[in-house]
PDB file of C-alpha atoms in Angstrom:
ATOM      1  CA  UNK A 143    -227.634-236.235  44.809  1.00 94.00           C
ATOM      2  CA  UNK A 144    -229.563-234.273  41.801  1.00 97.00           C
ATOM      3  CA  UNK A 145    -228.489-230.579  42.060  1.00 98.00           C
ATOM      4  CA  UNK A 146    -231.278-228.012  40.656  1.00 98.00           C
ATOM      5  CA  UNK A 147    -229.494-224.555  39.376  1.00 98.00           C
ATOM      6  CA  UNK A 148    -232.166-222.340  38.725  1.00 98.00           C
ATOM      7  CA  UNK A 149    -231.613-219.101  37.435  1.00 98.00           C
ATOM      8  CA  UNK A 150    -232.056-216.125  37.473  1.00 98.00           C
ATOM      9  CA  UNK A 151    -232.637-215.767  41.196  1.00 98.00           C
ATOM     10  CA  UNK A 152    -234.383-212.410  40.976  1.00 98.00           C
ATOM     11  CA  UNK A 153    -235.857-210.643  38.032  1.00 97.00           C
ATOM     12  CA  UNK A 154    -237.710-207.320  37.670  1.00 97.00           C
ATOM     13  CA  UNK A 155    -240.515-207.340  34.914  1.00 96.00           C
ATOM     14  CA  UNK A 156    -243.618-205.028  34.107  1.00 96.00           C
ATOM     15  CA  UNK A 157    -247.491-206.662  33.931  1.00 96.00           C
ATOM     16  CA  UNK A 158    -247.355-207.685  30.109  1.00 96.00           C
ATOM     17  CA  UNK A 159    -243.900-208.789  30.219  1.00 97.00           C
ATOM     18  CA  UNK A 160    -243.115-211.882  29.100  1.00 98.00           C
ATOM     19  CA  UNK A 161    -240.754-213.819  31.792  1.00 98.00           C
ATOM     20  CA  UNK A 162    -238.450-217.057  31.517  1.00 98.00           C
ATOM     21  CA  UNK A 163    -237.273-218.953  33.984  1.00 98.00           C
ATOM     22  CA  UNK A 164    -234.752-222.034  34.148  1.00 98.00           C
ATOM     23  CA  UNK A 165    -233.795-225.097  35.946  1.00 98.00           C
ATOM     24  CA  UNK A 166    -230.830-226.896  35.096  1.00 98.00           C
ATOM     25  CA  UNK A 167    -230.377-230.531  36.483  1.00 98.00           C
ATOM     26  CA  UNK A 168    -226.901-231.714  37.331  1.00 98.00           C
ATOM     27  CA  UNK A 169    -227.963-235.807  35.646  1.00 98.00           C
ATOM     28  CA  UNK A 170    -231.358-236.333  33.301  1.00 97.00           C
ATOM     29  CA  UNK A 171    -234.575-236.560  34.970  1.00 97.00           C
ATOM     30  CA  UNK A 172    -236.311-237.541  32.183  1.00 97.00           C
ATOM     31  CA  UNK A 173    -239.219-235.023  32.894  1.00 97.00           C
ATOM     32  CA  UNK A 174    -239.964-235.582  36.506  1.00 98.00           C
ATOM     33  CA  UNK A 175    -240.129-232.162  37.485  1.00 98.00           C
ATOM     34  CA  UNK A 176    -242.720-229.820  38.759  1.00 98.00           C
ATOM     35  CA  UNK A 177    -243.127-225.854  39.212  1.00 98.00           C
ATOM     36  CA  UNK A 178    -244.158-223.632  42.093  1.00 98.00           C
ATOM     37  CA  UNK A 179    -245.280-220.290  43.037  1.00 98.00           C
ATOM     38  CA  UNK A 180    -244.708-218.639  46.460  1.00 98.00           C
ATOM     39  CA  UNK A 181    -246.429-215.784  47.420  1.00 98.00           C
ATOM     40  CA  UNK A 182    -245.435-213.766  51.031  1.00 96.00           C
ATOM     41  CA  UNK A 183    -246.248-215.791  54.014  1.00 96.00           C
ATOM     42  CA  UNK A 184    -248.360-218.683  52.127  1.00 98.00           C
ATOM     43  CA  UNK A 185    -247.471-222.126  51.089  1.00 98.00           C
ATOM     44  CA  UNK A 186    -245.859-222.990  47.696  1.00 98.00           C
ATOM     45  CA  UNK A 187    -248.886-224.003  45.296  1.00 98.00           C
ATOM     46  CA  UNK A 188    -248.188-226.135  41.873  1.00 98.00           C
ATOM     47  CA  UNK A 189    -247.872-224.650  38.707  1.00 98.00           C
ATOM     48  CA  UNK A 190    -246.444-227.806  36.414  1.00 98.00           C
ATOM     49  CA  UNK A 191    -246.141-230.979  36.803  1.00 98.00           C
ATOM     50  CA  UNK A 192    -244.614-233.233  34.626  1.00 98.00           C
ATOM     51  CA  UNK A 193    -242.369-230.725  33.083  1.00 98.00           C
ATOM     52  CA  UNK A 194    -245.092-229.426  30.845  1.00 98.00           C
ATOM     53  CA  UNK A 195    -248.504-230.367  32.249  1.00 98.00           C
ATOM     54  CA  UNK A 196    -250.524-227.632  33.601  1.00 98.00           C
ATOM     55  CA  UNK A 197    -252.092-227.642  37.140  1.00 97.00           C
ATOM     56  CA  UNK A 198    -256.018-227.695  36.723  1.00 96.00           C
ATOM     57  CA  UNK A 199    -257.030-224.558  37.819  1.00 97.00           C
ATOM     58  CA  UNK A 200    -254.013-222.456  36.636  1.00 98.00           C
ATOM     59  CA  UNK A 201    -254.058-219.742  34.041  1.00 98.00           C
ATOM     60  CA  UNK A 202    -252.877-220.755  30.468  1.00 98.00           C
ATOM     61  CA  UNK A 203    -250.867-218.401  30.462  1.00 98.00           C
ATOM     62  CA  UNK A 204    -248.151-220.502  32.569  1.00 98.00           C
ATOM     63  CA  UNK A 205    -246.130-222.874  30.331  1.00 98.00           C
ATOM     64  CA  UNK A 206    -243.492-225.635  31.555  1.00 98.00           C
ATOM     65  CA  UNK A 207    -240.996-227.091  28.696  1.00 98.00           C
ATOM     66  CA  UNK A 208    -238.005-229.206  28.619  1.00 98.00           C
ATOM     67  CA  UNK A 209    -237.242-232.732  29.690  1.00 97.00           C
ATOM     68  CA  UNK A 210    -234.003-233.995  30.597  1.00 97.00           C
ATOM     69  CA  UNK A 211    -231.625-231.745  32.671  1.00 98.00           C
ATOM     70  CA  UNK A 212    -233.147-228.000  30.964  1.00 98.00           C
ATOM     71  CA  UNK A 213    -236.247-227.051  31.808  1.00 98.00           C
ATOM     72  CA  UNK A 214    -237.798-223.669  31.378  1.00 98.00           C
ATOM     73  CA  UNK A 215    -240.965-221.764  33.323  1.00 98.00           C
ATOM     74  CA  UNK A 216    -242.988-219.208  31.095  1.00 98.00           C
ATOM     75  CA  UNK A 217    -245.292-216.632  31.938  1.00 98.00           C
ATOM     76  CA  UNK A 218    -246.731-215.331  28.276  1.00 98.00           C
ATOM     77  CA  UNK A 219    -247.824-211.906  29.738  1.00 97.00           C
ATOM     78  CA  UNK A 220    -247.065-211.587  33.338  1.00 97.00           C
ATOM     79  CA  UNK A 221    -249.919-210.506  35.875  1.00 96.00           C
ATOM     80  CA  UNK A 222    -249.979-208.133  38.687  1.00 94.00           C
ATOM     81  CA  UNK A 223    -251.224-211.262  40.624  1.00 95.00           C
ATOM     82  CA  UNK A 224    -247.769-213.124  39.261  1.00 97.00           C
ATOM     83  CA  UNK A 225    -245.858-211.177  41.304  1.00 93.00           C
ATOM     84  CA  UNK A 226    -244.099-213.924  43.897  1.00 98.00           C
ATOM     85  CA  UNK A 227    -241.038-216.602  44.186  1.00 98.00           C
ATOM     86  CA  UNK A 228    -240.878-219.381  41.699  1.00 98.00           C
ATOM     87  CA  UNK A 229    -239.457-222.452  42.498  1.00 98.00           C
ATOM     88  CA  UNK A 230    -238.854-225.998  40.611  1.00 98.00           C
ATOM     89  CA  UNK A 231    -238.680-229.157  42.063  1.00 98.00           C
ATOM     90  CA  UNK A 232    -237.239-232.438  41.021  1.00 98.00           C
ATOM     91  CA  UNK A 233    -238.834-235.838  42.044  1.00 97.00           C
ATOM     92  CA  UNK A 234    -236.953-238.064  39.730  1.00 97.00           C
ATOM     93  CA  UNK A 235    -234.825-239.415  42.689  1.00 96.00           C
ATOM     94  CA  UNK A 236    -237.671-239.643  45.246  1.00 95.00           C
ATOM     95  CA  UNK A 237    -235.625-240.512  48.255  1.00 97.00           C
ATOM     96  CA  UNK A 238    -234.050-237.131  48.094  1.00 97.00           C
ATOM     97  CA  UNK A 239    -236.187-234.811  46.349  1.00 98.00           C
ATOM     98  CA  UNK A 240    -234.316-230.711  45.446  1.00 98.00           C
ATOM     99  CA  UNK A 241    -235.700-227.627  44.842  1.00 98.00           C
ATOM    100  CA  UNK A 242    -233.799-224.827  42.683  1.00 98.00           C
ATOM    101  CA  UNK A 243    -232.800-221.745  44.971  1.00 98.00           C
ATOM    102  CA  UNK A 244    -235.762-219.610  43.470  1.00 98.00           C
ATOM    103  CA  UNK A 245    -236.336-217.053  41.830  1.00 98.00           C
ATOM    104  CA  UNK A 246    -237.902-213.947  42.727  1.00 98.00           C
ATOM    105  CA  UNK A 247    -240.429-211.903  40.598  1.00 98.00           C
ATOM    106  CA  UNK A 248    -240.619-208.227  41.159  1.00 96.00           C
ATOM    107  CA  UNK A 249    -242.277-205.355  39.870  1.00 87.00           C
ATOM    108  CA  UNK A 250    -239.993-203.047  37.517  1.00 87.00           C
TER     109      UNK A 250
ATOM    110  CA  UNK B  29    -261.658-230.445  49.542  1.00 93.00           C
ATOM    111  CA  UNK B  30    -258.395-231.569  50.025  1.00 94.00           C
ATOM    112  CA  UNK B  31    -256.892-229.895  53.457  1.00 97.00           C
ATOM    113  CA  UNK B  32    -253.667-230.542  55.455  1.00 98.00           C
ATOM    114  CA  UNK B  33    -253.676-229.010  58.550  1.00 98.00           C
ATOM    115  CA  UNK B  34    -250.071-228.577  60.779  1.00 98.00           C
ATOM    116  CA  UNK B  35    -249.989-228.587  64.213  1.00 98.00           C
ATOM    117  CA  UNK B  36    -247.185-228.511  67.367  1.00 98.00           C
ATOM    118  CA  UNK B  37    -245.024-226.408  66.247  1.00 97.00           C
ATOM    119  CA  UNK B  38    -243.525-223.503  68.435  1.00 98.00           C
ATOM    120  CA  UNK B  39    -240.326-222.390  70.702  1.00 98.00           C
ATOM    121  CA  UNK B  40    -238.055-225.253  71.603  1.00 98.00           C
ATOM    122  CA  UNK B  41    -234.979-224.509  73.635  1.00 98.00           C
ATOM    123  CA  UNK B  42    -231.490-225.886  71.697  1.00 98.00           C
ATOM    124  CA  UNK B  43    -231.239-229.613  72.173  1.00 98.00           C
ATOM    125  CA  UNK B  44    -234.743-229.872  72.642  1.00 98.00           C
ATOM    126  CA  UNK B  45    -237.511-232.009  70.989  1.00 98.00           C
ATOM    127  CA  UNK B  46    -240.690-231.381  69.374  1.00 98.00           C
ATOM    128  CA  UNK B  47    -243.647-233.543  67.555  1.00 98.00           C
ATOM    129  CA  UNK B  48    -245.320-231.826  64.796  1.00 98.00           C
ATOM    130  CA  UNK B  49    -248.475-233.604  63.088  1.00 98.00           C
ATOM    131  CA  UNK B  50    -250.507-233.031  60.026  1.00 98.00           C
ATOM    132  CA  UNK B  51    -254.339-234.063  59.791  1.00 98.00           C
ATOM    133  CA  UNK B  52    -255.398-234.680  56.593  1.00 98.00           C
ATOM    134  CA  UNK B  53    -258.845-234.966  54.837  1.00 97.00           C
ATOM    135  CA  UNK B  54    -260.873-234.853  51.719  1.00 96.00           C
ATOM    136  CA  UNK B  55    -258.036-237.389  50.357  1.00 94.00           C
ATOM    137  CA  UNK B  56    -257.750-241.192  50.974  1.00 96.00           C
ATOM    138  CA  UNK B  57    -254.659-240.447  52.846  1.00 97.00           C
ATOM    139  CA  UNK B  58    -253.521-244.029  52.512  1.00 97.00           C
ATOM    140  CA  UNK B  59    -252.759-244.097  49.000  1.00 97.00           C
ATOM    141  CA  UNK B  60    -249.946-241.236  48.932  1.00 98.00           C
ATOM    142  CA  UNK B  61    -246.539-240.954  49.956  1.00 98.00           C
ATOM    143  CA  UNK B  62    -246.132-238.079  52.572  1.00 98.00           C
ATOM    144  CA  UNK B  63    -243.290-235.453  52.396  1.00 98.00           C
ATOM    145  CA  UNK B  64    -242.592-232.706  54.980  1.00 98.00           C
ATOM    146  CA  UNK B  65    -240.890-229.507  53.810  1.00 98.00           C
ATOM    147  CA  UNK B  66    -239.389-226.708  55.524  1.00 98.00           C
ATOM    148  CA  UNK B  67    -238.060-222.967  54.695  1.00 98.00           C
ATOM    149  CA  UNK B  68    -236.373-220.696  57.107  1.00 98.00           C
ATOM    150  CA  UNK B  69    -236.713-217.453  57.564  1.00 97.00           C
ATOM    151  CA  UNK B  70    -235.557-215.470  54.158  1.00 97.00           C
ATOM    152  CA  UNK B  71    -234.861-218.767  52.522  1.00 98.00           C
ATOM    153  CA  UNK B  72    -235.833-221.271  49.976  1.00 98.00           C
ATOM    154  CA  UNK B  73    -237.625-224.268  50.032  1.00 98.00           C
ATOM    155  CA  UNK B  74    -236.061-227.905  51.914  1.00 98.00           C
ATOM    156  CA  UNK B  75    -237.579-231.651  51.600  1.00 98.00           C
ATOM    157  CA  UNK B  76    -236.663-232.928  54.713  1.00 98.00           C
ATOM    158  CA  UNK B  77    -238.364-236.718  54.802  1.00 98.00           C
ATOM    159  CA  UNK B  78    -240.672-238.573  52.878  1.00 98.00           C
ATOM    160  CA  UNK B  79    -242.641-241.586  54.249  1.00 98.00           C
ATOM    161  CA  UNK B  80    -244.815-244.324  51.737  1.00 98.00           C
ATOM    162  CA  UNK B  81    -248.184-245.465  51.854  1.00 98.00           C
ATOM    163  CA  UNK B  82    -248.276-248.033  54.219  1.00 97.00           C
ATOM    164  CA  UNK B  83    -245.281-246.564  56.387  1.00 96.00           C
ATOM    165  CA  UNK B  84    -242.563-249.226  55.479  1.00 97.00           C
ATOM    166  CA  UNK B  85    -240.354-246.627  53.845  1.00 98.00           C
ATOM    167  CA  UNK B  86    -238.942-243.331  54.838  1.00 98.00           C
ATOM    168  CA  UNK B  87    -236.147-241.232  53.553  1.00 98.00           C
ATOM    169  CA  UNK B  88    -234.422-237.912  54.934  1.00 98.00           C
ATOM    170  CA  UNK B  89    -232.588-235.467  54.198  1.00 98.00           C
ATOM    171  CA  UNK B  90    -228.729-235.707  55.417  1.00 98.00           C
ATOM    172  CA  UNK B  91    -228.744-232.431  57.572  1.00 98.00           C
ATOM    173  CA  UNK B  92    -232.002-234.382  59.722  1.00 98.00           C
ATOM    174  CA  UNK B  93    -230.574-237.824  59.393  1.00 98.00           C
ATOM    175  CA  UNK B  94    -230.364-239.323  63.161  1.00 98.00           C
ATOM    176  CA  UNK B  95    -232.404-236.930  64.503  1.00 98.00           C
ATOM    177  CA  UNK B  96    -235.762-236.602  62.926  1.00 98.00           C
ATOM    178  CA  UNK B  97    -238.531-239.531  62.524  1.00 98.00           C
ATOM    179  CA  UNK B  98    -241.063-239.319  60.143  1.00 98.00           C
ATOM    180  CA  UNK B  99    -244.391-241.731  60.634  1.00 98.00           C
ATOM    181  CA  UNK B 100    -248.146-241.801  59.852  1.00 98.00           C
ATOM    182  CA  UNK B 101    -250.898-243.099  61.200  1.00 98.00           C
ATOM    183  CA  UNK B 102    -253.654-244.083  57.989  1.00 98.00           C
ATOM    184  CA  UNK B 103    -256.468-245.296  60.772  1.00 98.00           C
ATOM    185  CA  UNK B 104    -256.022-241.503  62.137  1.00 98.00           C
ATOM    186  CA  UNK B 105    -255.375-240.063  58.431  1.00 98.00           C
ATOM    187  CA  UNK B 106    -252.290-238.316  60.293  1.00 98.00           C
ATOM    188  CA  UNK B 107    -248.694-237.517  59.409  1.00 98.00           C
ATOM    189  CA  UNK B 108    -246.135-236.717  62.143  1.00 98.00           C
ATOM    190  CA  UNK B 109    -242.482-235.561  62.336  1.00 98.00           C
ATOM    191  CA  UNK B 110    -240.842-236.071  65.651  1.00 98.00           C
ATOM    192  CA  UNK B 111    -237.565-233.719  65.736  1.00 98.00           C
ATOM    193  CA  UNK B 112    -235.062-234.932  68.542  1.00 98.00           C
ATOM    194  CA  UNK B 113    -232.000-232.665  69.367  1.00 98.00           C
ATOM    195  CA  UNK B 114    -233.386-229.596  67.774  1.00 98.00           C
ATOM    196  CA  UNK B 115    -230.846-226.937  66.747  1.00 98.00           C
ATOM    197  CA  UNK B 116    -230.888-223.073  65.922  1.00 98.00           C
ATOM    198  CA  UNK B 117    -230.738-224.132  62.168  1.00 98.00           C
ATOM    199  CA  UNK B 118    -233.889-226.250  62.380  1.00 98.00           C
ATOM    200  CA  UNK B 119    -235.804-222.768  62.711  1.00 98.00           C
ATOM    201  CA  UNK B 120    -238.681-222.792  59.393  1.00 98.00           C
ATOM    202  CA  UNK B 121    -241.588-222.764  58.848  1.00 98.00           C
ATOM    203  CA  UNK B 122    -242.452-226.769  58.673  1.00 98.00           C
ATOM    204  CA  UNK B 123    -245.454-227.971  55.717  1.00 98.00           C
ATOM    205  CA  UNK B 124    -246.352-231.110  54.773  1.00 98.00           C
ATOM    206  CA  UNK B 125    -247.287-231.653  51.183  1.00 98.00           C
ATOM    207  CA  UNK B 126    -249.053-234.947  49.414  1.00 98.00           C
ATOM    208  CA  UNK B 127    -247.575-237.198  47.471  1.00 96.00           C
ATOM    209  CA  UNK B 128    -243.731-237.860  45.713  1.00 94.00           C
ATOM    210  CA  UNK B 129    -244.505-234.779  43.745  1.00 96.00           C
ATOM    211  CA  UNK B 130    -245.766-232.176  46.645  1.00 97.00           C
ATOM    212  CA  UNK B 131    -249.432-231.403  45.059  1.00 97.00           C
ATOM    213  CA  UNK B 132    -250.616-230.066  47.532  1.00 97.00           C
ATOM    214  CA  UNK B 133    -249.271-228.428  50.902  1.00 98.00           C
ATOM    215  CA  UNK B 134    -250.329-227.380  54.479  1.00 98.00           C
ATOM    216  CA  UNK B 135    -250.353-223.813  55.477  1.00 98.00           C
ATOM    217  CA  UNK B 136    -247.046-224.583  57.359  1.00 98.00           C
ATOM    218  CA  UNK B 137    -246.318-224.400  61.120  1.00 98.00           C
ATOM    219  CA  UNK B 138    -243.273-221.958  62.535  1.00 98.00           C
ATOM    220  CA  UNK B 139    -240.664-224.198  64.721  1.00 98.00           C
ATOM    221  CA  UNK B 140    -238.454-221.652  66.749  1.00 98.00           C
ATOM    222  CA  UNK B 141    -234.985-223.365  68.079  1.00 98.00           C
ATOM    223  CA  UNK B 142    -233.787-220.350  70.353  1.00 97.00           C
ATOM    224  CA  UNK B 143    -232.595-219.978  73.946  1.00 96.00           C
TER     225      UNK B 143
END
């Protein structure tokens, strides 16, 4: 089984900030990994895809990087709207697909 | 516009068994794989099965192994997870999402396992 550690599992930022978030794979999956955002009582919608590749429709200022077994989410200048639970997701081995544990983005 | 819609979810007594489906249009619902996902209350996010196009593979998650069935019906553009011997730990909210990579998701149906 492919174990996702993401960290850190709860952060507290102000709108401008810029905010990092990682996913560490425990064996290479090349770069077959996607990002989501959770908001309160809604479903998870895609960020990433393909490590790096932005969803159509999402704001540039989401970035996905890394390939391998490090991967890293990046919000340039974070958003009052950005405020929600971030979580990665790892489709390399598709007949057991893993999420990381989260990570929750609060308002400092 | 792509739309999956869960239904038959609800309050299930320990032991018990429920069928939840997922109706999907604006997407030739043939050509994907089909996941469903589930988070409990407070928690994170768990695959629990996938099924493939034409329904000749399916793969679960160990904790559902034995007692879940995922299947799909492409003439009825419908996705269905039949959960047999139900326990408290089942309770989440249940979506089903398109695809190997989860594009897109259902707005999730709440499955209760409680006395």
């Amino acid at each position: 089984d492919i174990q996702m550690t993401q960290s850190p599992s709860s952060l507290s930022a102000s709108v401008g900030d810029r905010v990092t978030i990682t996913c560490r794979a425990s064996q290479g999956i090349e770069n077959d990994l996607g990002w989501y955002q959770q908001k309160p009582g809604k479903a998870p919608k895609r960020l990433i895809y393909a490590a790096s590749s932005l969803q159509s429709g999402v704001p540039s200022r989401f970035s996905g990087s890394g390939s391998g077994t490090e991967f890293t989410l990046t919000i340039s200048s974070l958003q009052p709207e950005d405020f929600a639970t971030y979580y990665c997701l790892q489709h390399n081995n598709y007949r057991l697909l893993t999420f990381g544990g989260g990570t929750k983005v609060e308002i400092k | 516009e792509v739309q999956l819609v869960e239904s038959g979810g609800g309050l299930v007594q320990p032991g018990g068994s429920l069928r939840l489906s997922c109706a999907a249009s604006g997407i030739t619902f043939s050509s994907y794989w089909m996941s469903w996902v589930r988070q409990a209350p407070g928690k994170g996010l768990e695959w629990v099965a996938n099924i493939k196009r034409d329904g000749s593979e399916q793969y679960y998650v160990d904790s559902v192994k034995g007692r879940f069935t995922i299947s799909r019906d492409n003439a009825k553009n419908s996705l269905y997870l039949q959960m047999n011997s139900l326990r408290a730990e089942d309770t989440s909210v249940y979506y089903c999402a398109r695809g190997l990579q989860l594009d897109f998701w259902g707005q999730g149906i709440l499955v209760t396992v409680s006395s």
